Tab-separated table of N, CA and C in Angstrom:
chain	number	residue	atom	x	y	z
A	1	UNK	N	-30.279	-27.650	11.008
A	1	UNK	CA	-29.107	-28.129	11.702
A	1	UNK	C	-27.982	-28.390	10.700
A	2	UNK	N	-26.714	-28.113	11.156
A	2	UNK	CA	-25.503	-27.979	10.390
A	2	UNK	C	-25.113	-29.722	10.367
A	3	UNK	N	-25.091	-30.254	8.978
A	3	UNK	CA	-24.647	-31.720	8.901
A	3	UNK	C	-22.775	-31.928	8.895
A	4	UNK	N	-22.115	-30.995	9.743
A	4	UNK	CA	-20.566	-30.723	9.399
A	4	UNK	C	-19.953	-30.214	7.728
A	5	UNK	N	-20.660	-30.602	7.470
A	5	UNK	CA	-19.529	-29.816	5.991
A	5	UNK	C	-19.934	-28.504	5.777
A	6	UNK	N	-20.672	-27.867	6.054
A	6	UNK	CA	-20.292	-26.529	6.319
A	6	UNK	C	-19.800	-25.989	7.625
A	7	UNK	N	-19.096	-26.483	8.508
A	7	UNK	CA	-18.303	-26.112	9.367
A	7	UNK	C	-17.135	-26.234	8.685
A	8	UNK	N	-16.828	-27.636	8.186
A	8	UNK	CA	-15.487	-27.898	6.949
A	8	UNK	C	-15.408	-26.625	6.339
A	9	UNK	N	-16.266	-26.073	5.346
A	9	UNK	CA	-16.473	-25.255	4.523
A	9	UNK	C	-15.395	-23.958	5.053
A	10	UNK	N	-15.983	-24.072	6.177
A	10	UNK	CA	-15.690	-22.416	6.999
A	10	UNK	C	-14.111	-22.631	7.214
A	11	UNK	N	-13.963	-23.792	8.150
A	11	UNK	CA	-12.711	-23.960	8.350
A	11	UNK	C	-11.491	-23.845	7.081
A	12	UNK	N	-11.901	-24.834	6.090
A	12	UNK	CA	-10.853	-24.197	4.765
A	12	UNK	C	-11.168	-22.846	4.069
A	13	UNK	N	-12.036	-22.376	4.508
A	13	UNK	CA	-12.189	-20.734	4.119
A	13	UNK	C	-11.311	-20.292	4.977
A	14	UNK	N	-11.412	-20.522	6.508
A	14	UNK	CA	-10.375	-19.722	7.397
A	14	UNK	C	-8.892	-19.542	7.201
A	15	UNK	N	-8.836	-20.887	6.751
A	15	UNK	CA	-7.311	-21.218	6.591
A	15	UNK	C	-6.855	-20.783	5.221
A	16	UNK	N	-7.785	-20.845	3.860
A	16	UNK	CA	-7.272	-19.903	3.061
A	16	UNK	C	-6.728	-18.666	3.269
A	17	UNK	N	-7.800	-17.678	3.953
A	17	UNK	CA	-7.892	-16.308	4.341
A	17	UNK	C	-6.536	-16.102	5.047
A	18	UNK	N	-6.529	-17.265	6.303
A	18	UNK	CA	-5.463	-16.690	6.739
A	18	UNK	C	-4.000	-16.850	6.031
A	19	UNK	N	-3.969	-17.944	5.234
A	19	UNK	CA	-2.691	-18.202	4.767
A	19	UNK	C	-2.306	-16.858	3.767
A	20	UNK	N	-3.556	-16.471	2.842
A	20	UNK	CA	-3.755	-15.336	2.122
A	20	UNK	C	-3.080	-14.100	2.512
A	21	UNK	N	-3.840	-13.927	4.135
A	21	UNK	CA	-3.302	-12.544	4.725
A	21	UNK	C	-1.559	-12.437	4.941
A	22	UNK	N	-1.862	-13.677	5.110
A	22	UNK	CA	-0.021	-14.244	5.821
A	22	UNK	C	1.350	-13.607	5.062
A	23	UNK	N	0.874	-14.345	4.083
A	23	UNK	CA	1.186	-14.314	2.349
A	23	UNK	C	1.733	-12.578	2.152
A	24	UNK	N	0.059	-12.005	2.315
A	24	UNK	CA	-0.068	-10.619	1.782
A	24	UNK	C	1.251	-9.628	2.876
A	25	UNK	N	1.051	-9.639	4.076
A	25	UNK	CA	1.904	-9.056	5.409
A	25	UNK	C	3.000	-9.313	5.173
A	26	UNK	N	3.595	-10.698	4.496
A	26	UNK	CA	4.893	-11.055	4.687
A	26	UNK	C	5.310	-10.228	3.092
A	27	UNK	N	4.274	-10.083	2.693
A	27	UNK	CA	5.385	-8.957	1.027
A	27	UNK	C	5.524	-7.412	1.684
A	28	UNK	N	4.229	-7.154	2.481
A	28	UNK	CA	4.535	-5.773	2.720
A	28	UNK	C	5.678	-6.023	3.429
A	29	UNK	N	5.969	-6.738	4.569
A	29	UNK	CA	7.297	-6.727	5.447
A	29	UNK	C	9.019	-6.585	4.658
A	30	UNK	N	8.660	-7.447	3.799
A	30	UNK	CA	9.701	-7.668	3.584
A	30	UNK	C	10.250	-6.679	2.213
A	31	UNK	N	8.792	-6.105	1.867
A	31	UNK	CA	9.401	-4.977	0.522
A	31	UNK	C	8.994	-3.513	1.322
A	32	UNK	N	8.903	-3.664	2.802
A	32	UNK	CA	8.766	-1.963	3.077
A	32	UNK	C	10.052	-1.233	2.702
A	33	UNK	N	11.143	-1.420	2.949
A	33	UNK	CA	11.935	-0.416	2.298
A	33	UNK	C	11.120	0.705	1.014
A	34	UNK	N	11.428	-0.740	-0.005
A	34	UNK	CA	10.857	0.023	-1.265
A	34	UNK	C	9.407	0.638	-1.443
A	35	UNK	N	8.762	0.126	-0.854
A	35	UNK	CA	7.631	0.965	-0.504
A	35	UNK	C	8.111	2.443	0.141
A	36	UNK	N	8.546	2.146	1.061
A	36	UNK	CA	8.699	3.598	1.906
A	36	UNK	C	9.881	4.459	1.006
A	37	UNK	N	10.275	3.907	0.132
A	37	UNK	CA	11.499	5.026	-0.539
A	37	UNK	C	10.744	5.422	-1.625
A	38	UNK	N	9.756	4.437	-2.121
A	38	UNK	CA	8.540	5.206	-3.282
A	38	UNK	C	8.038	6.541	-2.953
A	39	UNK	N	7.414	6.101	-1.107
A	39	UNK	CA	7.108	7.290	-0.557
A	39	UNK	C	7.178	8.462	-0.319
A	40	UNK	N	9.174	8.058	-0.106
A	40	UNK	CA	10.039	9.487	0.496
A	40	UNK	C	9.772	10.527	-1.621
A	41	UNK	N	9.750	9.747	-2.177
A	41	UNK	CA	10.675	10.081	-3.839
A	41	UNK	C	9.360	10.519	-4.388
A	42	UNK	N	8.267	10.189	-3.712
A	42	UNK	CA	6.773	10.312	-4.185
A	42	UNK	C	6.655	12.032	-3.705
A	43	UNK	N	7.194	12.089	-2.425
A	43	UNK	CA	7.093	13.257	-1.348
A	43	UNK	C	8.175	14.569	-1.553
A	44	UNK	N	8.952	13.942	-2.235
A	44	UNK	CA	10.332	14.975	-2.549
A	44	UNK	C	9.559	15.274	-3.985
A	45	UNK	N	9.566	14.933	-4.871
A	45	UNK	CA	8.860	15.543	-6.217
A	45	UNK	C	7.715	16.388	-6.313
A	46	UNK	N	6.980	16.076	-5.356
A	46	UNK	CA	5.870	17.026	-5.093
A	46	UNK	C	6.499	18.108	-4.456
A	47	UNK	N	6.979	17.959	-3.809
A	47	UNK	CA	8.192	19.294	-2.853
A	47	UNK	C	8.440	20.376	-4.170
A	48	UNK	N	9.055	19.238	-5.234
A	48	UNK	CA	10.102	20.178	-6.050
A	48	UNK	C	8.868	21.205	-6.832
A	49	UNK	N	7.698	20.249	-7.325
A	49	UNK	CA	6.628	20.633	-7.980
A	49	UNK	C	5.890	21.423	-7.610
A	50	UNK	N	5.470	21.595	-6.288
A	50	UNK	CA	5.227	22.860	-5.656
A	50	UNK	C	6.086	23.976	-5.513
A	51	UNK	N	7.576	23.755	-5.580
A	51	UNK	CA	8.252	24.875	-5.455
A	51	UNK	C	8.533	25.658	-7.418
A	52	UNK	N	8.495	24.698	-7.870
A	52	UNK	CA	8.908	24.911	-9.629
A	52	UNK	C	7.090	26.146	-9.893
A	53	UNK	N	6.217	25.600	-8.986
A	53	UNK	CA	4.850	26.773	-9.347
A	53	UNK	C	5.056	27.765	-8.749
A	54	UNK	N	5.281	27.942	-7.893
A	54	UNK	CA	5.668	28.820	-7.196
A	54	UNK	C	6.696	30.056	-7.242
A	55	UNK	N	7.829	29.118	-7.512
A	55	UNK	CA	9.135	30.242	-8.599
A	55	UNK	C	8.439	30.744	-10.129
A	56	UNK	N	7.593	30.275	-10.787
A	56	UNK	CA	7.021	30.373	-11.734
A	56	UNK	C	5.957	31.004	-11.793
A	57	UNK	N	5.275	31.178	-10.727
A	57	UNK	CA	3.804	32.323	-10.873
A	57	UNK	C	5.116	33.785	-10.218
A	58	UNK	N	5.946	33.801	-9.446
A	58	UNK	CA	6.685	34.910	-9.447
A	58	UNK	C	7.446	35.634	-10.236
A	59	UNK	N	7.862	34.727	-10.892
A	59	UNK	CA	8.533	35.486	-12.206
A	59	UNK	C	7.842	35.849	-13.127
A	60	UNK	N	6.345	35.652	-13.514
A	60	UNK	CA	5.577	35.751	-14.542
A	60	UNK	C	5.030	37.300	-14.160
A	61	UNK	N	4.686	37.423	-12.489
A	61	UNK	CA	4.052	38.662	-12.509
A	61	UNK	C	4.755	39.731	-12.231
A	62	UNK	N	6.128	39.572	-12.372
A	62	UNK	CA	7.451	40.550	-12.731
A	62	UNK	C	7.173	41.578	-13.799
């Protein structure tokens, strides 16, 4: 049988966790821009990098 302090236990575990998650959601929220422009700049370079192999295996077998 549970003598309450590990219900305590759980409860300030919960409330860590959640303050934690809280915490964690409110950086993604508030830095998605820069996240998502990492993304776009992550996504355009690979663009260019696939096209730079590409112009480059063609001119080689010229």
């Amino acid at each position: 049988m549970d003598d309450g302090c590990g219900i305590f236990v759980k409860i300030i575990t919960n409330l860590w966790r959640n303050r934690l998650y809280r915490r964690f959601f409110g950086y993604i929220v508030h830095n998605f821009k820069y996240i998502n422009d990492f993304f776009n700049i992550s996504t355009f370079r690979q663009g260019i990098s696939t096209y730079q192999q590409i112009t480059t295996k063609r001119g080689c077998s010229k």
